[in-house]
Tab-separated table of C-alpha atoms in Angstrom:
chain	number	residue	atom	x	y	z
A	241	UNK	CA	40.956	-206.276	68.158
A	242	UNK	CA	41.225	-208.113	64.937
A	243	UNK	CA	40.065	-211.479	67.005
A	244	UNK	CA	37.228	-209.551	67.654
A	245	UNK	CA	36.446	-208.652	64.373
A	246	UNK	CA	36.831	-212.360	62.883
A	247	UNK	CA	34.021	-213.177	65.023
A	248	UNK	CA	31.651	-209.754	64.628
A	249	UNK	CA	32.030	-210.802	60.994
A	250	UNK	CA	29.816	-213.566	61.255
A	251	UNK	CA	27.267	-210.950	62.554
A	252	UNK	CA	27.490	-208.043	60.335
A	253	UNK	CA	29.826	-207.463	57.908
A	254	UNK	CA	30.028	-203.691	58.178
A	255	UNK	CA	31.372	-204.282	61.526
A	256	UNK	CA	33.769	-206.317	60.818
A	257	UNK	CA	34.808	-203.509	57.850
A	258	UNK	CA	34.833	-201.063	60.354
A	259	UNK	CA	36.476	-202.772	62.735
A	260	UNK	CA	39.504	-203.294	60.583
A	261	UNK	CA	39.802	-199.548	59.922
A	262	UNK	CA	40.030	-198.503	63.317
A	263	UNK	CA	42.990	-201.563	63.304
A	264	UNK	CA	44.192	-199.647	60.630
A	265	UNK	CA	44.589	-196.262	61.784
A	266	UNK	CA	45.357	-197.425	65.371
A	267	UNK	CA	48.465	-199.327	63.692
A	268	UNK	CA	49.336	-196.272	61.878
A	269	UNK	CA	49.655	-194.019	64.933
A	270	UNK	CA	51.498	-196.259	67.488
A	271	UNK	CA	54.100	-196.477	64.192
A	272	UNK	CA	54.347	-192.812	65.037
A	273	UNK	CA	53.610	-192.331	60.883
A	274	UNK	CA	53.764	-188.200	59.984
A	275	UNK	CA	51.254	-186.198	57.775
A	276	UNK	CA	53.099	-187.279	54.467
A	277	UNK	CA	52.617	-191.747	55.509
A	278	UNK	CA	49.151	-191.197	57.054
A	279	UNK	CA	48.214	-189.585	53.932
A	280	UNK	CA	49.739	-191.881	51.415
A	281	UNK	CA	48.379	-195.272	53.779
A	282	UNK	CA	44.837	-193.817	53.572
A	283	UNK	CA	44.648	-192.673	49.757
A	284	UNK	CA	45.901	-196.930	49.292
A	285	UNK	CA	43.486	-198.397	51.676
A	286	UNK	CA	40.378	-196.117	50.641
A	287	UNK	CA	41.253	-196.452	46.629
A	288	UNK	CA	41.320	-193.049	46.084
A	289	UNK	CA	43.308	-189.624	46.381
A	290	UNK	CA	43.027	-188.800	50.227
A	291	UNK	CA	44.054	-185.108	51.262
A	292	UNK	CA	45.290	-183.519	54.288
A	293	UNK	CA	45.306	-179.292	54.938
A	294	UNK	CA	46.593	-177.547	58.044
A	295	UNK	CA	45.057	-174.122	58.156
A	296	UNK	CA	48.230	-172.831	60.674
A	297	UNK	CA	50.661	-173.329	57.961
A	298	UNK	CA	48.427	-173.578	54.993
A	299	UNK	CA	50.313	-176.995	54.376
A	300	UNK	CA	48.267	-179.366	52.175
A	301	UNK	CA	48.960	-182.962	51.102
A	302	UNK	CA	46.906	-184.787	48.058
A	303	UNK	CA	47.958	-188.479	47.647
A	304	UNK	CA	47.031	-190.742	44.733
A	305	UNK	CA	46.250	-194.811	45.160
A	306	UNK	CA	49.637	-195.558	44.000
A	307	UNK	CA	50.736	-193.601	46.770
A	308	UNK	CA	52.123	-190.374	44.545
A	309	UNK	CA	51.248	-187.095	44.852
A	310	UNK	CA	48.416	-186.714	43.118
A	311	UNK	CA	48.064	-184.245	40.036
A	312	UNK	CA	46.525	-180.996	39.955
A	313	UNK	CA	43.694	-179.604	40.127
A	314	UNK	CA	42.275	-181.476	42.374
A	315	UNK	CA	38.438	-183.710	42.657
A	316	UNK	CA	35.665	-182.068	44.292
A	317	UNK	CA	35.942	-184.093	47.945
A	318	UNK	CA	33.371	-186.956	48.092
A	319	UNK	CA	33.643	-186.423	52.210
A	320	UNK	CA	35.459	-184.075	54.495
A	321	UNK	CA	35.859	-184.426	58.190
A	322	UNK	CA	37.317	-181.648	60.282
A	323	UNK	CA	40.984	-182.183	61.951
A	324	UNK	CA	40.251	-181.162	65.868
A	325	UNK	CA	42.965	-180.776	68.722
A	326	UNK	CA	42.201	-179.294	72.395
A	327	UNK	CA	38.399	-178.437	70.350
A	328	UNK	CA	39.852	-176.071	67.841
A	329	UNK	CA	39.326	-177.093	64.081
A	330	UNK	CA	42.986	-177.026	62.769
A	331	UNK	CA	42.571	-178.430	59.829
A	332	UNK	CA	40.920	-180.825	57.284
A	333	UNK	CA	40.696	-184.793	56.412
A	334	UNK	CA	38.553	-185.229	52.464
A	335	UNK	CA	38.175	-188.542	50.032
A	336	UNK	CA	37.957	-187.781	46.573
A	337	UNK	CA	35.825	-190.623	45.576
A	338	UNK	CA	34.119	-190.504	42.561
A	339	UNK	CA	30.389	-191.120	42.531
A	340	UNK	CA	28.811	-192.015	45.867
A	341	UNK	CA	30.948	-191.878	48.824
A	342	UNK	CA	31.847	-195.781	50.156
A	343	UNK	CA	30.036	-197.773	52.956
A	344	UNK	CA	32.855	-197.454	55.655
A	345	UNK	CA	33.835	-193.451	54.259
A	346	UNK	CA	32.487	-191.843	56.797
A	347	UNK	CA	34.305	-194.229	59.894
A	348	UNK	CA	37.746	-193.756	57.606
A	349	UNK	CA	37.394	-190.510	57.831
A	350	UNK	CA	36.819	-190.109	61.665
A	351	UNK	CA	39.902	-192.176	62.063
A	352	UNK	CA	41.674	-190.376	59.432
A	353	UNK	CA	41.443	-187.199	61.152
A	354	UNK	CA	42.318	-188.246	64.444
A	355	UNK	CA	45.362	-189.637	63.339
A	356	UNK	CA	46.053	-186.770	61.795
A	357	UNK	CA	45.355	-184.859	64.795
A	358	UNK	CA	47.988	-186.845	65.988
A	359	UNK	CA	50.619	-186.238	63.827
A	360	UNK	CA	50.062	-182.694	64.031
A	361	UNK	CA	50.438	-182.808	67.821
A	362	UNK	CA	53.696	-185.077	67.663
A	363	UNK	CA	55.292	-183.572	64.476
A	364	UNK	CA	53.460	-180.206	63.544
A	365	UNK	CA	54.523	-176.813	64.436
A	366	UNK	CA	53.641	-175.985	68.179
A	367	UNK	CA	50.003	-174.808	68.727
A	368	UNK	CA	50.870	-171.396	70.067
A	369	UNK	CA	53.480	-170.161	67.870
A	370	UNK	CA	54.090	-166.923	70.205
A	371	UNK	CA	55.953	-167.420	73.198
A	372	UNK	CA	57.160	-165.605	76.064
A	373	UNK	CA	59.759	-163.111	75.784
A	374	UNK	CA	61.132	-163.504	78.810
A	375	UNK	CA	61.938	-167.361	78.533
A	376	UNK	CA	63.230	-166.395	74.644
A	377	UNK	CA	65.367	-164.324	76.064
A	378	UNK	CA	67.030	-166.589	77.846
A	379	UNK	CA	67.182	-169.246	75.481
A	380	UNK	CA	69.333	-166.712	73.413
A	381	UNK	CA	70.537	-164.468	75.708
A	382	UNK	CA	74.697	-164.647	75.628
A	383	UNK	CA	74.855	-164.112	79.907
A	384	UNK	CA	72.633	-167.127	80.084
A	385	UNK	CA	74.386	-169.921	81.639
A	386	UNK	CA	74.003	-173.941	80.041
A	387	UNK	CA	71.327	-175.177	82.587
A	388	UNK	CA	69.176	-172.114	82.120
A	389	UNK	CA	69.638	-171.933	78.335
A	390	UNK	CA	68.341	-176.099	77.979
A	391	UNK	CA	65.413	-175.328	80.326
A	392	UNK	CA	64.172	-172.457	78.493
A	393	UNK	CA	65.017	-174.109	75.241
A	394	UNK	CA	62.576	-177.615	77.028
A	395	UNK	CA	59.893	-175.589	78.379
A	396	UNK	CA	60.039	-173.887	74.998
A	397	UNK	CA	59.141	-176.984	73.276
A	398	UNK	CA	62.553	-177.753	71.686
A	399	UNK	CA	63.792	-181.251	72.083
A	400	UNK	CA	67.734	-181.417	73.584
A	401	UNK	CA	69.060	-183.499	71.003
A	402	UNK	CA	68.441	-180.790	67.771
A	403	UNK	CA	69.893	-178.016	67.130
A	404	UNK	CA	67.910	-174.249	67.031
A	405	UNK	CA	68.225	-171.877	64.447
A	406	UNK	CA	67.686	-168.362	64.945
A	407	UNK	CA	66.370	-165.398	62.909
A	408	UNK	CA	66.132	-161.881	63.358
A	409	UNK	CA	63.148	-160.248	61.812
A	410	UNK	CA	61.830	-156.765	61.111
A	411	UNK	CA	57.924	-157.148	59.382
A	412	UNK	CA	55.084	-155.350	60.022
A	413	UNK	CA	53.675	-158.974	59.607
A	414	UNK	CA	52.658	-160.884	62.673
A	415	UNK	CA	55.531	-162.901	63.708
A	416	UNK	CA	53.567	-165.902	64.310
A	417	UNK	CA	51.890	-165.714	60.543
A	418	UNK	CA	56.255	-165.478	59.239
A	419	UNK	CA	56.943	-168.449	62.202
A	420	UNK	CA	54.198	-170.935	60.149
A	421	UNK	CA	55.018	-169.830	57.191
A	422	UNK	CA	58.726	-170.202	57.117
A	423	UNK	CA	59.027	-173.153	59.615
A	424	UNK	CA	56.086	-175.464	57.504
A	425	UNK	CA	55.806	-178.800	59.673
A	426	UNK	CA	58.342	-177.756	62.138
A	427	UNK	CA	58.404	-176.506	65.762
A	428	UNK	CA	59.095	-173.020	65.743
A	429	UNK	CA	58.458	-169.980	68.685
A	430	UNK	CA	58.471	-166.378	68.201
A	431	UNK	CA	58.468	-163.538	70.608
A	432	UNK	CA	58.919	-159.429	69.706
A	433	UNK	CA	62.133	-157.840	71.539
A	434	UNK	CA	62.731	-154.385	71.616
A	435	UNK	CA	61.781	-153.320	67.769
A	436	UNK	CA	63.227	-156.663	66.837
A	437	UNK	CA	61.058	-159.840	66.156
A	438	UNK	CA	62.788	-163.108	67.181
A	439	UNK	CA	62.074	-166.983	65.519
A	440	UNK	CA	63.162	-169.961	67.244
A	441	UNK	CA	63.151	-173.211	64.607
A	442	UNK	CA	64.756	-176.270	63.938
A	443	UNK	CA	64.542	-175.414	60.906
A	444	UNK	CA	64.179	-172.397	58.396
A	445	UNK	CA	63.503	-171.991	54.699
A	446	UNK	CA	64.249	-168.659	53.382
A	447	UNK	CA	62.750	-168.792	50.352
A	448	UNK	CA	59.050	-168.398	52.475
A	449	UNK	CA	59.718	-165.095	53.453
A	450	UNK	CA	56.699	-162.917	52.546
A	451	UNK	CA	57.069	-159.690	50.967
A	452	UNK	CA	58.160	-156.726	52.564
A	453	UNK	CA	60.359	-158.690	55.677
A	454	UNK	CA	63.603	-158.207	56.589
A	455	UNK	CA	65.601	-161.455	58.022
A	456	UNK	CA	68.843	-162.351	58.896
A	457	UNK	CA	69.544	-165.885	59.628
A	458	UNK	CA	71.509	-166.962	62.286
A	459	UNK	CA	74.293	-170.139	61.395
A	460	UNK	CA	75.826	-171.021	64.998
A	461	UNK	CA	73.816	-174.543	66.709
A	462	UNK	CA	74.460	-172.417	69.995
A	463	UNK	CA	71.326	-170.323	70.143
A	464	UNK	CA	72.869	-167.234	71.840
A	465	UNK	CA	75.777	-167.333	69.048
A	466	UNK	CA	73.053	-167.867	66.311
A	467	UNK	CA	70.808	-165.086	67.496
A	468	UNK	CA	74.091	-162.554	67.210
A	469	UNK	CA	74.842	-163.995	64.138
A	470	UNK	CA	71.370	-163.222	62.832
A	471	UNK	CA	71.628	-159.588	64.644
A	472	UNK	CA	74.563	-159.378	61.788
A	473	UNK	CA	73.168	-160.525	59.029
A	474	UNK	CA	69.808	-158.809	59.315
A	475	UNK	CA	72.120	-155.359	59.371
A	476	UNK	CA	73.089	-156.466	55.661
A	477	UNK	CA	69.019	-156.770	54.593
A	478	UNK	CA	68.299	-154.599	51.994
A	479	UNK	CA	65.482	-153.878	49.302
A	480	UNK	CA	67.333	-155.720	46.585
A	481	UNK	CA	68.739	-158.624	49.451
A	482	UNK	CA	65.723	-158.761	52.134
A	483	UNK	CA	66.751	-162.239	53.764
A	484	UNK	CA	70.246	-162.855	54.299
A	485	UNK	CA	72.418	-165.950	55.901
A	486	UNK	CA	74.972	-165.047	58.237
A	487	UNK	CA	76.766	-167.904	56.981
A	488	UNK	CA	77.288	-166.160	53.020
A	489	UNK	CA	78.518	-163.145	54.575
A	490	UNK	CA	81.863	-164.684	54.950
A	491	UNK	CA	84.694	-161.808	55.468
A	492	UNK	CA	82.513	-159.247	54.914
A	493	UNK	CA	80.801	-159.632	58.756
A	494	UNK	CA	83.963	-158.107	59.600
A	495	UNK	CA	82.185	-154.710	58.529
A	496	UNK	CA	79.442	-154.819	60.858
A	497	UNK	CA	82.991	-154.820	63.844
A	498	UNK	CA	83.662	-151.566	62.622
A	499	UNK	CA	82.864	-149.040	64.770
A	500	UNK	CA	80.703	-146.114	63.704
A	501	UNK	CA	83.207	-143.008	64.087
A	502	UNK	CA	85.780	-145.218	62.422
A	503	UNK	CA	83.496	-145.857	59.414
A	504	UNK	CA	82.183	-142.030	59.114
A	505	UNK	CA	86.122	-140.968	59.017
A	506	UNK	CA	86.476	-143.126	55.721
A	507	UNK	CA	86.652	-140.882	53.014
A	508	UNK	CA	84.800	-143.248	50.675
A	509	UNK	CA	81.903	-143.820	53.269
A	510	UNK	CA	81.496	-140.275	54.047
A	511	UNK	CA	81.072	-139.854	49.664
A	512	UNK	CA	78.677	-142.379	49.744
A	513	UNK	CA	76.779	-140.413	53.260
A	514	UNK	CA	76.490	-137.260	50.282
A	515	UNK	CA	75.931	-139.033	47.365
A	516	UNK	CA	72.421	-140.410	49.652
A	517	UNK	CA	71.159	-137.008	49.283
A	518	UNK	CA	70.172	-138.321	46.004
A	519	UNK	CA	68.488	-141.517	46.514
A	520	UNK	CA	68.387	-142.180	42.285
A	521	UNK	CA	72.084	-142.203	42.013
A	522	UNK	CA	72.428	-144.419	45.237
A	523	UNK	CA	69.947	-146.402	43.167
A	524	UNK	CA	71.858	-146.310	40.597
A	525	UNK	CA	75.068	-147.589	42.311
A	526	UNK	CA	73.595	-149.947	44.305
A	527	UNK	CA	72.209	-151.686	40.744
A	528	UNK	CA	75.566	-151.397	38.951
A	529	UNK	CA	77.483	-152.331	42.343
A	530	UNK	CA	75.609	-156.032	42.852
A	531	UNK	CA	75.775	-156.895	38.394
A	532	UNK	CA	79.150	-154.905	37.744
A	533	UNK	CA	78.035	-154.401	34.393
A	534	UNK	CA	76.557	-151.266	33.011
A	535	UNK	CA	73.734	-152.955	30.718
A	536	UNK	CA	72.458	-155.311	33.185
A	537	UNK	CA	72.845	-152.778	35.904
A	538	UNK	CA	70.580	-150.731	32.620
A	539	UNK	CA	68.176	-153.771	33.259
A	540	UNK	CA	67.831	-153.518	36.574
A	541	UNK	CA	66.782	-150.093	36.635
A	542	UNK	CA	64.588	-150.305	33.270
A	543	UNK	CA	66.963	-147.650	31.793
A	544	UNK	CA	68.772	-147.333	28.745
A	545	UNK	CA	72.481	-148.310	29.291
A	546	UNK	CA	73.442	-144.815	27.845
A	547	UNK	CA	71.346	-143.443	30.938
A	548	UNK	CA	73.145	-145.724	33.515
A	549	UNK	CA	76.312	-144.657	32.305
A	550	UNK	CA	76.142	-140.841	31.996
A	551	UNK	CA	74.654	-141.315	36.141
A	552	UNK	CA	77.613	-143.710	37.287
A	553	UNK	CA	80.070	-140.409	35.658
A	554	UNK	CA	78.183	-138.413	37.686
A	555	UNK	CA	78.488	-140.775	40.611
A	556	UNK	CA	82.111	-141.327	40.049
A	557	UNK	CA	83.304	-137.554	39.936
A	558	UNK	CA	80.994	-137.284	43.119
A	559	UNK	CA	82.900	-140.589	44.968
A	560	UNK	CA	86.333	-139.590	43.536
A	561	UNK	CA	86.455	-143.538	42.508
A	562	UNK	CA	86.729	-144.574	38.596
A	563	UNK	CA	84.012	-147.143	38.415
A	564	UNK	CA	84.170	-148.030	34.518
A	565	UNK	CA	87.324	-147.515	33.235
A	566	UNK	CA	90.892	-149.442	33.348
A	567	UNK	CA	90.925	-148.643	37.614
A	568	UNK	CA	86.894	-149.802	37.234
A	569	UNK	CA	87.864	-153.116	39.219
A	570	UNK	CA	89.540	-151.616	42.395
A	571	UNK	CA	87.084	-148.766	42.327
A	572	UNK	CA	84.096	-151.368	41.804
A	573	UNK	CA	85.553	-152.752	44.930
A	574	UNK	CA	85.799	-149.934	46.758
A	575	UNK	CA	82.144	-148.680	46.225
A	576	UNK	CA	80.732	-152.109	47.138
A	577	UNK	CA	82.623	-152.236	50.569
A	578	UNK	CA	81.990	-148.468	51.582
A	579	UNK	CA	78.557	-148.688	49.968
A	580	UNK	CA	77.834	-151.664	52.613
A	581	UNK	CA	79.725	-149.508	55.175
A	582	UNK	CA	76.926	-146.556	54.952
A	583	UNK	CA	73.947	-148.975	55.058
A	584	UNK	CA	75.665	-150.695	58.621
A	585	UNK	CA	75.384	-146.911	59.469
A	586	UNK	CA	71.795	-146.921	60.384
A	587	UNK	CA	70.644	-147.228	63.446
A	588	UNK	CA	67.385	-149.073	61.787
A	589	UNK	CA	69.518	-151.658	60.128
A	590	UNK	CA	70.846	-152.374	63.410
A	591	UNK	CA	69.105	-154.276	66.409
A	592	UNK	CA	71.401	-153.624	69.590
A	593	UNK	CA	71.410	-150.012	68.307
């Protein structure tokens, strides 16, 4: 190809330039370069900040010619091509080229977004997010044997060598809208079971949660361990802790083995069960239970501290616990385990129940 430029150069030199992009971008995608390279290449051999958005994930990438992110806010875009794969428009290629877009722009950018296109389809989270339940199932299922599990996990779209994470969710969100927006750049399946929603990744970050979900992530590499792992953890979800990791549970997982006569027999659980017939002083515990201290627990609430603690000697004479004074650690202790023991109670909080 670049032989045959050498020589179209004596003919027309726009040729020749275009020529060498398509060299360019053809180099860049046997190299197998992802969104973040192809980005960075072209925003160095255009001379200006090049930018990439995904609308699936809502990912975009701004480069600067010295190959940095470039700053904020951003150029009005000198040219923008459309990012096509199977003929849907998934996303965008632009220039930000001040004054008069260049000669060769417009080729760059064709190229540009193919590669991109590319990259997506290589590196970007699969096209259909939502998968079948069935073949999710037995990716995670615990009766599923080895050879059945990798299949499902292949035909999935999950390559053998890394490991899948699991997550439990309950959202009145579409699962696939959670899957791109917690799995950015990453392969990642979801399918509804039961009242439960289910997300296959490589990997998960939990700080992309919308508002308003419940998730409990699952630890284990073994899916079918992970996915009762994140069963667990999504039991301990609460308003104040909507995303948990199975993995900081630690020894309190033990509580979700309890079994539910067992726990209603416990005379501190069964407090808690009446104190719930007032949700303000359940509130109230809850708030002074996760700071142990009365004026941040005052904080919390948007109360005075005086307020908090009149409630929590309410709350204490109702628990038969001291909470505050010299016993106040053990009884802090006990609230927070039976406290946790109540909410594994419902039958909401808990997906195989």
């Amino acid at each position: 190809m670049e032989a045959i430029a050498v020589r179209l150069s004596n003919l027309d030199p726009h040729v020749e330039g275009a020529i060498r992009v398509v060299v360019f971008y053809d180099t860049l995608m046997r190299r197998r370069v992802d969104l973040a390279a192809l980005a960075r290449a072209s925003a160095v051999f255009a001379e200006c900040v090049a930018g990439i958005r995904i609308h699936g994930t809502g990912r975009s990438i701004r480069i600067a010619v010295d190959g940095r992110p470039a700053s904020d806010p951003p150029a009005p875009a000198s040219t923008t091509v459309p990012i096509t794969l199977d003929e849907e428009e998934i996303g965008t290629v632009w220039l930000e080229r001040a004054g008069a877009p260049g000669p060769l722009d417009e080729v760059l950018l064709d190229r540009f977004a193919i590669a991109a296109s590319a990259a997506v389809e290589r590196y970007g989270p699969a096209r259909t997010t939502m998968a079948d339940p069935a073949l999710v199932e037995l990716a995670i299922g615990a009766d599923s044997d080895e050879a059945a599990r990798a299949r499902a996990l292949r035909l999935l779209g999950f390559a053998a060598d890394l490991p899948v994470r699991v997550v439990a969710v309950r959202s009145r969100e579409p699962l696939d809208r959670i899957g791109a927006l917690v799995c950015p750049g990453r392969p990642v399946k979801a399918a509804a079971l039961a009242d439960v929603g289910v997300l296959l990744a490589t990997r998960v970050d939990p700080t992309r949660f919308p508002a308003g979900v419940r998730a409990g992530i699952g630890a284990a590499a073994s899916p079918d361990l992970s996915w009762r792992q994140a069963r667990t953890a999504l039991r301990f979800t609460g308003p104040r802790e909507p995303v948990v990791h199975h993995r900081d549970l630690g020894a309190l997982a033990l509580l979700a083995e309890i079994p539910r006569a067992a726990a209603l027999d416990n005379a501190d659980v069964a407090a808690i069960a009446r104190l719930a017939a007032v949700p303000e002083d359940v509130e109230t515990l809850e708030a002074y239970c996760a700071t142990g201290s009365l004026r941040q627990a005052a904080d919390l609430l948007h109360l005075h501290h005086s307020s908090v603690a009149r409630r929590l000697e309410q709350i204490a004479r109702t628990l038969g616990i001291e909470l505050t004074g010299p016993a106040g650690h053990t009884g802090l202790t006990r609230a927070r385990l039976a406290l946790t023991a109540w909410r594994l109670l419902d039958p909401v909080a808990d997906p195989a129940g």
